[in-house]
Amino acid sequence: MRLEARQIAVIGAGWAGCSAAVDLTQAGHQVTLFEASRQLGGRARRVVIGETVLDNGQHILLGAYKQTLQIMRTVGIDPDSAMLRLPLQMCYPADSGGMTFVASRLPAPLHLLAALWRAHGLEREDKLALARFSSAARWMGWQLNDDCSVSTFLERFDQTERLIRLMWRPLCIAALNTLPEHASAQVFLAVLRDSLGARRSASDMLLPRHDLSRLFPQQAAAFIEERGGTLESGRSVRQLRRDGEQWQLQSNDNKQNFDAVVIATLPETAAALLEDCADAALLTVLRSFDYEPITTCYLQYASDIRLPRPFFALIDDPENANGMAAWGQFVFDRGQLDPGQAGLLAVVISASSEAILGGHQALSSAVATQIAVAFKQPQLAQPLWSQVISEKRATFACTPDLARPTNDSGLPKLMLAGDYTASDYPATLESAVRSGRQAAQELLLQLP
């Protein structure tokens, strides 16, 4: 017996909203997906500048992102062709004072032991410290009795200064977008558990070949429309109120009633929509988040410029004594992902509040100089053009014991979705997808 189709509104076409909408559509309901922007994807979307298609931030996905990979397949995307799969690695440019650490193809945990044995740039004491940390974390079940900062946690396990600088710090900043001295050790352990502590393929790094809107949200919207749903892009929902047994949404000059709603926006936007109907405690939590920016500096060179690997870690040094601040943390060769972008490098700066203080022009110049020095190629200091894209509220600051709301708003047939909702993960694409799917699952239980 087929359940009666309900009219459901999903507000926000980021990765959480699109995931919720896909699952609700699959369950047989009529979904209207609202998105204030013309581009789908939320904080992981395509950005068109002139004739050039960029992303608002370069992303790395992990093989551990099971929910993300699953829902991509649901809407007809083959992750193996849409992304370049690489073994876990932390490689710095040759002779830059970094290290080379590349996981092998052996089964877990032998893939990491082999990588540790073959690693260049780490001393014996560094390797012993890393092995000791891994063993202790597994023995603890990747759980802490009391959360603390990542820095404090690493100190407790006697991690060496070099290992912290070359591995733990960049991994923490990349995964949590929060500096180690402020980041949650428990959340960091959860990421390590599902990557380093799982099967070998879970630790693989997946680099998108397509722009982020095309990678999933665009296809998700097509999936919904093909099954009778509606995409309302460029339409901002301004008001939400209860109307009998339904929810009434006002967007621009239009009012529509729906049987159920999923709010998949930034938490402060959700708080504004729920101002007149949600519990005060929920509103307080939604408004309590602090945020961290992520900045990507795109540098275009001649098409014959190519890095030895698709991406490298960089040694960032914001307080360089010579006045040449090095802000970049990772550099990606976009031409090795998409032949149409030959010569384009994307340099990522997570937790970039300080980096953007001097302005975009100064930052792009500093990053180009950093790349030229790191790869010992002076010509890289003069790109053909550069573009800095800074997502100022890219993620919430992932601090210890952070209060995060559940998907259930406490209101009838109204769910919250987003990477900020209760989870043991930081603000990643995987946590957004998980939250969207969880919101859909809980909402389906409330529908007759």
Tab-separated table of C-alpha atoms in Angstrom:
chain	number	residue	atom	x	y	z
A	1	MET	CA	0.000	0.000	0.000
A	2	ARG	CA	1.501	3.327	-1.109
A	3	LEU	CA	1.477	6.178	1.388
A	4	GLU	CA	-0.302	9.385	0.425
A	5	ALA	CA	2.095	11.858	-1.187
A	6	ARG	CA	2.646	14.962	0.917
A	7	GLN	CA	3.730	18.433	-0.125
A	8	ILE	CA	7.077	19.098	1.551
A	9	ALA	CA	9.210	22.243	1.434
A	10	VAL	CA	12.972	22.057	1.778
A	11	ILE	CA	14.488	25.481	2.419
A	12	GLY	CA	18.081	25.645	1.213
A	13	ALA	CA	19.676	23.753	-1.677
A	14	GLY	CA	23.040	23.112	-0.116
A	15	TRP	CA	24.280	19.564	0.297
A	16	ALA	CA	22.098	18.964	3.374
A	17	GLY	CA	18.941	20.309	1.751
A	18	CYS	CA	19.525	18.451	-1.507
A	19	SER	CA	20.128	15.201	0.385
A	20	ALA	CA	16.909	15.602	2.385
A	21	ALA	CA	14.980	16.452	-0.763
A	22	VAL	CA	16.297	13.408	-2.651
A	23	ASP	CA	15.338	10.991	0.128
A	24	LEU	CA	11.891	12.553	0.572
A	25	THR	CA	11.334	12.375	-3.184
A	26	GLN	CA	12.379	8.721	-3.204
A	27	ALA	CA	9.798	8.092	-0.484
A	28	GLY	CA	7.098	9.283	-2.894
A	29	HIS	CA	6.462	12.824	-1.673
A	30	GLN	CA	6.233	16.040	-3.702
A	31	VAL	CA	9.175	18.235	-2.760
A	32	THR	CA	9.629	21.938	-3.434
A	33	LEU	CA	13.281	22.920	-3.013
A	34	PHE	CA	13.817	26.622	-2.264
A	35	GLU	CA	17.189	28.292	-2.826
A	36	ALA	CA	17.829	32.014	-2.405
A	37	SER	CA	20.846	31.913	-4.731
A	38	ARG	CA	20.880	31.121	-8.432
A	39	GLN	CA	23.653	28.592	-7.833
A	40	LEU	CA	22.971	25.350	-5.989
A	41	GLY	CA	25.289	23.963	-3.351
A	42	GLY	CA	25.218	26.443	-0.472
A	43	ARG	CA	28.739	26.899	0.855
A	44	ALA	CA	30.052	24.250	-1.555
A	45	ARG	CA	29.041	25.629	-4.931
A	46	ARG	CA	30.181	26.776	-8.344
A	47	VAL	CA	31.307	30.384	-8.799
A	48	VAL	CA	31.310	31.855	-12.310
A	49	ILE	CA	33.708	34.758	-12.865
A	50	GLY	CA	33.576	36.015	-16.420
A	51	GLU	CA	34.018	32.921	-18.558
A	52	THR	CA	35.830	30.997	-15.832
A	53	VAL	CA	34.091	28.430	-13.625
A	54	LEU	CA	35.644	28.091	-10.165
A	55	ASP	CA	34.459	26.802	-6.795
A	56	ASN	CA	33.935	28.894	-3.695
A	57	GLY	CA	36.412	26.537	-2.033
A	58	GLN	CA	38.560	23.584	-3.040
A	59	HIS	CA	37.361	20.415	-1.295
A	60	ILE	CA	38.792	17.010	-0.496
A	61	LEU	CA	36.340	14.202	0.209
A	62	LEU	CA	37.319	10.960	1.922
A	63	GLY	CA	36.584	7.361	1.107
A	64	ALA	CA	34.949	7.282	4.549
A	65	TYR	CA	32.166	9.566	3.291
A	66	LYS	CA	29.777	6.646	2.787
A	67	GLN	CA	26.545	8.628	2.860
A	68	THR	CA	27.842	11.199	0.380
A	69	LEU	CA	29.051	8.572	-2.079
A	70	GLN	CA	25.814	6.629	-1.719
A	71	ILE	CA	23.509	9.556	-2.440
A	72	MET	CA	25.671	10.650	-5.365
A	73	ARG	CA	25.067	7.233	-6.904
A	74	THR	CA	21.342	7.549	-6.161
A	75	VAL	CA	21.051	10.631	-8.388
A	76	GLY	CA	23.129	9.069	-11.162
A	77	ILE	CA	26.659	10.257	-10.403
A	78	ASP	CA	29.538	7.787	-10.561
A	79	PRO	CA	32.013	8.909	-7.865
A	80	ASP	CA	34.837	6.971	-9.548
A	81	SER	CA	34.596	9.119	-12.669
A	82	ALA	CA	33.520	12.358	-10.969
A	83	MET	CA	36.498	12.366	-8.579
A	84	LEU	CA	40.156	11.416	-8.617
A	85	ARG	CA	40.844	8.812	-5.933
A	86	LEU	CA	44.260	8.961	-4.291
A	87	PRO	CA	45.714	7.071	-1.331
A	88	LEU	CA	45.986	9.006	1.924
A	89	GLN	CA	49.002	11.272	1.680
A	90	MET	CA	50.720	14.242	3.197
A	91	CYS	CA	53.408	15.323	0.758
A	92	TYR	CA	55.289	18.606	0.733
A	93	PRO	CA	57.284	20.031	-2.185
A	94	ALA	CA	60.764	18.496	-2.438
A	95	ASP	CA	63.436	20.161	-0.290
A	96	SER	CA	60.903	22.474	1.352
A	97	GLY	CA	61.534	21.120	4.836
A	98	GLY	CA	58.407	18.985	4.851
A	99	MET	CA	57.821	15.264	4.504
A	100	THR	CA	56.486	12.619	2.138
A	101	PHE	CA	53.908	10.228	3.606
A	102	VAL	CA	51.834	8.100	1.209
A	103	ALA	CA	49.637	5.176	2.273
A	104	SER	CA	50.226	1.898	0.456
A	105	ARG	CA	47.599	-0.354	-1.144
A	106	LEU	CA	47.959	-2.972	1.595
A	107	PRO	CA	44.954	-3.811	3.816
A	108	ALA	CA	44.438	-1.744	6.968
A	109	PRO	CA	46.300	-1.148	9.205
A	110	LEU	CA	49.303	-2.377	7.202
A	111	HIS	CA	48.801	0.430	4.666
A	112	LEU	CA	49.656	3.008	7.338
A	113	LEU	CA	52.496	1.000	8.868
A	114	ALA	CA	54.119	0.685	5.443
A	115	ALA	CA	53.634	4.407	4.803
A	116	LEU	CA	55.188	5.218	8.153
A	117	TRP	CA	58.160	2.946	7.476
A	118	ARG	CA	58.796	4.541	4.062
A	119	ALA	CA	58.061	8.146	5.069
A	120	HIS	CA	60.731	10.701	4.226
A	121	GLY	CA	61.305	13.790	6.335
A	122	LEU	CA	60.353	12.197	9.662
A	123	GLU	CA	62.906	11.201	12.245
A	124	ARG	CA	62.770	7.961	14.215
A	125	GLU	CA	61.237	9.692	17.233
A	126	ASP	CA	58.511	11.194	15.014
A	127	LYS	CA	57.596	7.794	13.608
A	128	LEU	CA	57.526	6.211	17.059
A	129	ALA	CA	55.296	9.016	18.337
A	130	LEU	CA	52.877	8.526	15.438
A	131	ALA	CA	52.758	4.763	15.957
A	132	ARG	CA	52.214	5.264	19.692
A	133	PHE	CA	49.377	7.719	19.066
A	134	SER	CA	47.637	5.400	16.612
A	135	SER	CA	47.819	2.434	18.983
A	136	ALA	CA	46.555	4.449	21.943
A	137	ALA	CA	43.655	5.938	19.965
A	138	ARG	CA	42.535	2.477	18.844
A	139	TRP	CA	42.816	1.149	22.386
A	140	MET	CA	40.645	4.067	23.608
A	141	GLY	CA	38.044	3.290	20.945
A	142	TRP	CA	38.638	6.787	19.547
A	143	GLN	CA	36.725	8.211	22.529
A	144	LEU	CA	37.577	10.720	25.271
A	145	ASN	CA	35.994	10.862	28.692
A	146	ASP	CA	36.307	14.638	28.649
A	147	ASP	CA	36.743	16.724	25.530
A	148	CYS	CA	39.692	19.098	25.253
A	149	SER	CA	41.579	20.987	22.569
A	150	VAL	CA	43.521	19.077	19.915
A	151	SER	CA	46.730	20.760	21.091
A	152	THR	CA	46.192	19.582	24.664
A	153	PHE	CA	45.384	16.086	23.471
A	154	LEU	CA	48.525	15.845	21.329
A	155	GLU	CA	50.650	17.057	24.245
A	156	ARG	CA	49.224	14.293	26.453
A	157	PHE	CA	50.426	11.723	23.930
A	158	ASP	CA	53.891	13.259	23.606
A	159	GLN	CA	53.631	14.010	19.926
A	160	THR	CA	56.792	15.618	18.600
A	161	GLU	CA	56.899	19.246	17.512
A	162	ARG	CA	57.810	18.232	13.959
A	163	LEU	CA	54.998	15.698	13.684
A	164	ILE	CA	52.489	18.243	14.978
A	165	ARG	CA	53.705	20.874	12.514
A	166	LEU	CA	53.822	18.625	9.449
A	167	MET	CA	50.876	16.260	10.043
A	168	TRP	CA	48.528	16.846	12.963
A	169	ARG	CA	48.161	20.615	12.650
A	170	PRO	CA	47.410	20.664	8.896
A	171	LEU	CA	45.072	17.659	9.225
A	172	CYS	CA	43.194	19.329	12.085
A	173	ILE	CA	42.837	22.643	10.268
A	174	ALA	CA	41.760	20.935	7.040
A	175	ALA	CA	39.206	18.663	8.720
A	176	LEU	CA	37.767	21.001	11.386
A	177	ASN	CA	38.635	24.439	9.948
A	178	THR	CA	39.641	25.384	13.486
A	179	LEU	CA	43.133	25.918	14.879
A	180	PRO	CA	44.382	23.006	17.046
A	181	GLU	CA	44.574	25.137	20.176
A	182	HIS	CA	40.815	25.746	19.907
A	183	ALA	CA	39.578	22.622	18.073
A	184	SER	CA	37.690	19.717	19.654
A	185	ALA	CA	39.886	16.662	20.185
A	186	GLN	CA	36.834	14.379	20.278
A	187	VAL	CA	35.614	15.512	16.873
A	188	PHE	CA	39.145	15.220	15.489
A	189	LEU	CA	39.308	11.655	16.808
A	190	ALA	CA	35.994	10.852	15.092
A	191	VAL	CA	37.449	11.926	11.746
A	192	LEU	CA	40.596	9.864	12.370
A	193	ARG	CA	38.484	6.883	13.457
A	194	ASP	CA	36.557	6.771	10.192
A	195	SER	CA	39.624	7.322	8.020
A	196	LEU	CA	42.862	6.151	9.645
A	197	GLY	CA	41.084	3.681	11.901
A	198	ALA	CA	38.903	2.024	9.267
A	199	ARG	CA	39.504	-0.063	6.146
A	200	ARG	CA	42.127	1.137	3.701
A	201	SER	CA	39.751	2.641	1.145
A	202	ALA	CA	38.137	4.790	3.843
A	203	SER	CA	41.355	6.801	4.110
A	204	ASP	CA	41.503	7.517	0.365
A	205	MET	CA	41.354	11.153	-0.675
A	206	LEU	CA	38.802	12.063	-3.358
A	207	LEU	CA	39.406	15.201	-5.423
A	208	PRO	CA	36.440	16.519	-7.455
A	209	ARG	CA	36.943	16.697	-11.211
A	210	HIS	CA	33.743	18.741	-11.639
A	211	ASP	CA	32.693	21.994	-10.029
A	212	LEU	CA	30.927	21.516	-6.705
A	213	SER	CA	27.423	22.402	-7.945
A	214	ARG	CA	27.705	19.836	-10.724
A	215	LEU	CA	29.249	17.256	-8.399
A	216	PHE	CA	25.923	16.651	-6.613
A	217	PRO	CA	23.388	19.494	-6.030
A	218	GLN	CA	22.659	20.135	-9.707
A	219	GLN	CA	21.991	16.464	-10.394
A	220	ALA	CA	19.977	16.182	-7.178
A	221	ALA	CA	17.686	18.984	-8.345
A	222	ALA	CA	17.214	17.240	-11.698
A	223	PHE	CA	16.387	13.996	-9.855
A	224	ILE	CA	13.692	15.798	-7.851
A	225	GLU	CA	12.163	17.574	-10.866
A	226	GLU	CA	12.076	14.382	-12.925
A	227	ARG	CA	9.863	12.866	-10.207
A	228	GLY	CA	7.372	15.701	-9.993
A	229	GLY	CA	9.144	17.985	-7.540
A	230	THR	CA	9.992	21.656	-8.045
A	231	LEU	CA	13.141	23.729	-7.789
A	232	GLU	CA	12.614	27.366	-6.836
A	233	SER	CA	16.043	28.974	-7.256
A	234	GLY	CA	16.503	32.680	-6.669
A	235	ARG	CA	13.622	32.598	-4.183
A	236	SER	CA	14.262	33.449	-0.575
A	237	VAL	CA	11.823	32.236	2.075
A	238	ARG	CA	11.192	35.254	4.279
A	239	GLN	CA	8.569	34.007	6.722
A	240	LEU	CA	7.402	30.718	8.161
A	241	ARG	CA	4.292	30.274	10.272
A	242	ARG	CA	1.857	27.584	11.334
A	243	ASP	CA	-1.430	27.587	9.407
A	244	GLY	CA	-3.739	24.988	10.915
A	245	GLU	CA	-2.162	21.578	10.294
A	246	GLN	CA	0.192	22.991	7.686
A	247	TRP	CA	3.163	25.317	7.418
A	248	GLN	CA	2.839	28.505	5.392
A	249	LEU	CA	5.926	29.838	3.647
A	250	GLN	CA	6.192	33.342	2.282
A	251	SER	CA	8.803	33.835	-0.424
A	252	ASN	CA	8.976	37.171	-2.201
A	253	ASP	CA	5.289	38.018	-2.825
A	254	ASN	CA	4.082	34.447	-2.828
A	255	LYS	CA	2.541	32.359	-0.032
A	256	GLN	CA	2.377	28.568	-0.164
A	257	ASN	CA	1.208	25.929	2.278
A	258	PHE	CA	3.037	22.655	2.891
A	259	ASP	CA	2.408	19.559	4.972
A	260	ALA	CA	5.987	19.503	6.289
A	261	VAL	CA	9.200	21.526	6.141
A	262	VAL	CA	12.945	20.912	6.337
A	263	ILE	CA	15.017	24.011	7.093
A	264	ALA	CA	18.469	23.445	5.618
A	265	THR	CA	20.011	26.882	5.973
A	266	LEU	CA	22.694	28.455	8.118
A	267	PRO	CA	21.658	28.265	11.789
A	268	GLU	CA	21.087	32.011	12.185
A	269	THR	CA	18.809	31.980	9.113
A	270	ALA	CA	16.914	29.070	10.641
A	271	ALA	CA	16.593	31.056	13.876
A	272	ALA	CA	15.120	34.022	11.991
A	273	LEU	CA	12.535	31.792	10.298
A	274	LEU	CA	11.613	30.161	13.612
A	275	GLU	CA	11.567	33.362	15.658
A	276	ASP	CA	7.836	33.300	16.371
A	277	CYS	CA	7.287	29.580	16.806
A	278	ALA	CA	10.366	27.759	18.190
A	279	ASP	CA	11.428	27.200	21.770
A	280	ALA	CA	13.683	29.938	23.165
A	281	ALA	CA	16.365	27.393	24.065
A	282	LEU	CA	16.589	26.222	20.458
A	283	LEU	CA	16.848	29.784	19.178
A	284	THR	CA	19.651	30.455	21.636
A	285	VAL	CA	21.627	27.451	20.402
A	286	LEU	CA	21.074	28.393	16.758
A	287	ARG	CA	22.430	31.878	17.435
A	288	SER	CA	25.379	30.773	19.553
A	289	PHE	CA	27.719	29.514	16.827
A	290	ASP	CA	30.977	31.227	15.990
A	291	TYR	CA	32.272	30.852	12.454
A	292	GLU	CA	35.545	30.377	10.616
A	293	PRO	CA	36.286	31.405	7.027
A	294	ILE	CA	37.956	29.357	4.312
A	295	THR	CA	39.779	31.202	1.554
A	296	THR	CA	40.877	29.795	-1.794
A	297	CYS	CA	43.411	31.654	-3.922
A	298	TYR	CA	43.294	30.680	-7.594
A	299	LEU	CA	46.458	31.302	-9.609
A	300	GLN	CA	46.387	30.894	-13.395
A	301	TYR	CA	49.636	30.142	-15.221
A	302	ALA	CA	50.509	29.023	-18.735
A	303	SER	CA	48.872	25.699	-19.649
A	304	ASP	CA	52.199	23.840	-19.542
A	305	ILE	CA	52.637	24.492	-15.810
A	306	ARG	CA	52.069	21.223	-13.972
A	307	LEU	CA	52.895	20.104	-10.419
A	308	PRO	CA	54.552	16.719	-9.805
A	309	ARG	CA	51.427	15.575	-7.902
A	310	PRO	CA	47.746	16.587	-8.046
A	311	PHE	CA	48.109	18.303	-4.681
A	312	PHE	CA	50.702	19.152	-2.051
A	313	ALA	CA	50.699	20.267	1.548
A	314	LEU	CA	52.460	23.561	2.212
A	315	ILE	CA	54.275	24.820	5.277
A	316	ASP	CA	52.291	27.841	6.393
A	317	ASP	CA	54.153	30.460	8.382
A	318	PRO	CA	51.939	33.496	9.103
A	319	GLU	CA	54.567	35.031	11.415
A	320	ASN	CA	57.540	34.723	9.072
A	321	ALA	CA	60.426	36.718	10.509
A	322	ASN	CA	61.365	38.021	7.034
A	323	GLY	CA	57.965	39.594	6.572
A	324	MET	CA	57.023	37.129	3.815
A	325	ALA	CA	53.994	35.510	5.424
A	326	ALA	CA	53.189	32.058	4.022
A	327	TRP	CA	49.440	31.523	4.365
A	328	GLY	CA	48.727	28.640	1.988
A	329	GLN	CA	48.191	25.184	3.533
A	330	PHE	CA	47.428	23.041	0.468
A	331	VAL	CA	47.867	23.598	-3.263
A	332	PHE	CA	45.891	21.713	-5.933
A	333	ASP	CA	46.771	21.391	-9.601
A	334	ARG	CA	43.344	21.810	-11.164
A	335	GLY	CA	44.682	20.819	-14.571
A	336	GLN	CA	45.287	17.275	-13.328
A	337	LEU	CA	41.631	17.068	-12.316
A	338	ASP	CA	40.079	18.836	-15.310
A	339	PRO	CA	42.134	19.196	-18.527
A	340	GLY	CA	40.164	22.340	-19.322
A	341	GLN	CA	41.822	24.058	-16.342
A	342	ALA	CA	45.454	23.379	-17.262
A	343	GLY	CA	47.845	25.706	-15.451
A	344	LEU	CA	45.315	26.646	-12.749
A	345	LEU	CA	46.434	26.181	-9.142
A	346	ALA	CA	44.053	26.410	-6.173
A	347	VAL	CA	45.668	27.287	-2.850
A	348	VAL	CA	43.549	26.681	0.245
A	349	ILE	CA	43.759	28.628	3.490
A	350	SER	CA	41.499	27.241	6.229
A	351	ALA	CA	40.685	29.256	9.368
A	352	SER	CA	41.742	32.254	7.300
A	353	SER	CA	40.580	35.198	9.431
A	354	GLU	CA	44.069	36.702	9.731
A	355	ALA	CA	45.063	35.901	6.167
A	356	ILE	CA	42.340	38.064	4.610
A	357	LEU	CA	42.897	41.112	6.819
A	358	GLY	CA	45.345	42.684	4.366
A	359	GLY	CA	43.018	42.368	1.393
A	360	HIS	CA	42.745	39.984	-1.531
A	361	GLN	CA	45.463	41.529	-3.682
A	362	ALA	CA	48.075	41.347	-0.935
A	363	LEU	CA	47.064	37.770	-0.127
A	364	SER	CA	47.257	36.530	-3.734
A	365	SER	CA	50.690	38.132	-4.107
A	366	ALA	CA	51.930	36.489	-0.888
A	367	VAL	CA	50.530	33.106	-1.904
A	368	ALA	CA	52.116	33.271	-5.370
A	369	THR	CA	55.467	34.074	-3.746
A	370	GLN	CA	54.998	31.183	-1.306
A	371	ILE	CA	54.334	28.774	-4.200
A	372	ALA	CA	57.368	30.036	-6.142
A	373	VAL	CA	59.642	29.533	-3.116
A	374	ALA	CA	58.177	26.147	-2.147
A	375	PHE	CA	58.631	24.665	-5.643
A	376	LYS	CA	61.821	26.644	-6.385
A	377	GLN	CA	60.305	28.065	-9.566
A	378	PRO	CA	60.612	31.896	-9.517
A	379	GLN	CA	58.231	32.291	-12.474
A	380	LEU	CA	55.356	31.079	-10.282
A	381	ALA	CA	55.517	34.393	-8.397
A	382	GLN	CA	53.884	36.050	-11.441
A	383	PRO	CA	50.626	34.315	-12.409
A	384	LEU	CA	48.714	35.435	-15.490
A	385	TRP	CA	45.790	36.274	-13.219
A	386	SER	CA	44.602	35.494	-9.725
A	387	GLN	CA	41.274	35.315	-7.961
A	388	VAL	CA	40.674	35.121	-4.208
A	389	ILE	CA	37.369	33.659	-3.014
A	390	SER	CA	36.688	33.814	0.707
A	391	GLU	CA	33.694	32.083	2.272
A	392	LYS	CA	33.499	34.073	5.496
A	393	ARG	CA	31.144	31.667	7.278
A	394	ALA	CA	32.423	28.484	5.727
A	395	THR	CA	32.051	26.394	8.902
A	396	PHE	CA	31.247	26.741	12.561
A	397	ALA	CA	34.203	26.917	14.922
A	398	CYS	CA	34.492	23.297	16.052
A	399	THR	CA	35.400	23.785	19.713
A	400	PRO	CA	35.285	21.291	22.616
A	401	ASP	CA	31.846	20.339	23.998
A	402	LEU	CA	30.050	22.526	21.468
A	403	ALA	CA	26.232	22.536	21.814
A	404	ARG	CA	24.614	21.438	18.536
A	405	PRO	CA	20.841	21.045	18.033
A	406	THR	CA	19.164	17.819	16.964
A	407	ASN	CA	17.352	17.504	13.641
A	408	ASP	CA	13.995	17.535	15.418
A	409	SER	CA	12.983	21.153	16.017
A	410	GLY	CA	10.341	20.150	18.551
A	411	LEU	CA	7.695	21.532	16.204
A	412	PRO	CA	5.305	19.248	14.310
A	413	LYS	CA	6.605	18.099	10.922
A	414	LEU	CA	9.483	20.557	10.903
A	415	MET	CA	13.098	19.396	10.834
A	416	LEU	CA	16.479	21.084	10.809
A	417	ALA	CA	19.268	19.959	8.508
A	418	GLY	CA	22.826	21.165	8.148
A	419	ASP	CA	26.390	20.296	9.036
A	420	TYR	CA	25.908	22.136	12.352
A	421	THR	CA	23.322	19.702	13.753
A	422	ALA	CA	24.203	17.123	16.416
A	423	SER	CA	26.932	14.824	15.116
A	424	ASP	CA	30.357	13.518	16.006
A	425	TYR	CA	31.641	15.038	12.745
A	426	PRO	CA	32.834	18.586	11.997
A	427	ALA	CA	31.313	20.793	9.292
A	428	THR	CA	32.045	18.676	6.210
A	429	LEU	CA	30.109	17.628	3.134
A	430	GLU	CA	29.597	14.239	4.762
A	431	SER	CA	28.080	15.729	7.921
A	432	ALA	CA	25.789	17.900	5.779
A	433	VAL	CA	24.603	14.879	3.796
A	434	ARG	CA	24.164	12.786	6.951
A	435	SER	CA	22.125	15.546	8.571
A	436	GLY	CA	19.897	15.989	5.525
A	437	ARG	CA	19.196	12.285	5.292
A	438	GLN	CA	18.579	12.006	9.033
A	439	ALA	CA	16.131	14.921	8.878
A	440	ALA	CA	14.261	13.197	6.040
A	441	GLN	CA	14.151	9.899	7.930
A	442	GLU	CA	12.776	11.506	11.102
A	443	LEU	CA	10.246	13.536	9.125
A	444	LEU	CA	8.949	10.431	7.354
A	445	LEU	CA	8.170	8.925	10.748
A	446	GLN	CA	5.861	11.863	11.493
A	447	LEU	CA	3.959	11.661	8.207
A	448	PRO	CA	0.860	9.443	8.181
